Amino acid sequence: AKPDHRRYTSADGRFVEEYATWTGGSNDPIAGLLISEAAGADPLLDAESPERTVDLWSALRDKKPGFGTLKHAPAAAGPISWIRASIGTRICAVFLQRREPANGKLSGTRAVLTGYFCSPPGASLDPDTAEAAVKAAGLRGHAPPQ
């Protein structure tokens, strides 16, 4: 599916919010990614935990999720925390990853990547598939603020 992709940048270029969502044929949510970046500051949007990621997505937030066990995994951009959740009639993996400046200084760019990946309604999402989806998370063509 082709994503709905949006990017917002503050007037001074220090803050960037970029997201993409994918939906199925009946407009059911499949996946979503959100990256919030800030140069020399904390990112504007931070879910604080994988469970709170659900609150950032209108397609998921009113579904009263049930959460499994919190997991941690290595990913291309660093460690990522994720959890499987029963959301409505779907099984989803929701995740959170923080990226600190490469130089370790507060003046660098900090980022928070959050998102979800859901099974089709009524289908299962086994832990291995969930972890593979979470570890592959990222936004193609993403350019951090300068």
Short mmCIF file of C-alpha atoms in Angstrom, two decimals, residues 35-38 40-43 46 77-79 97-113:
data_model
loop_
_atom_site.label_atom_id
_atom_site.label_comp_id
_atom_site.label_asym_id
_atom_site.label_seq_id
_atom_site.Cartn_x
_atom_site.Cartn_y
_atom_site.Cartn_z
CA ILE A 35 9.71 10.51 13.83
CA SER A 36 10.04 13.60 15.98
CA GLU A 37 13.41 15.37 15.78
CA ALA A 38 14.86 18.38 17.50
CA GLY A 40 19.52 21.16 20.51
CA ALA A 41 16.26 20.34 22.34
CA ASP A 42 13.93 17.50 23.29
CA PRO A 43 11.68 16.25 20.45
CA ASP A 46 7.55 11.54 22.69
CA ALA A 77 19.39 2.58 14.03
CA GLY A 78 19.99 1.28 17.57
CA PRO A 79 18.01 -0.52 20.30
CA GLN A 97 13.13 4.11 19.76
CA ARG A 98 15.16 7.07 20.94
CA ARG A 99 18.17 8.32 19.02
CA GLU A 100 20.64 10.54 20.81
CA PRO A 101 23.14 12.79 19.00
CA ALA A 102 26.09 10.89 17.55
CA ASN A 103 28.44 13.30 19.31
CA GLY A 104 26.63 12.79 22.64
CA LYS A 105 26.12 16.55 23.09
CA LEU A 106 22.79 18.22 23.81
CA SER A 107 23.44 20.60 20.92
CA GLY A 108 23.10 17.70 18.45
CA THR A 109 19.92 16.29 16.92
CA ARG A 110 17.77 14.07 19.14
CA ALA A 111 14.98 11.92 17.71
CA VAL A 112 12.14 9.67 18.81
CA LEU A 113 10.79 7.05 16.40
#
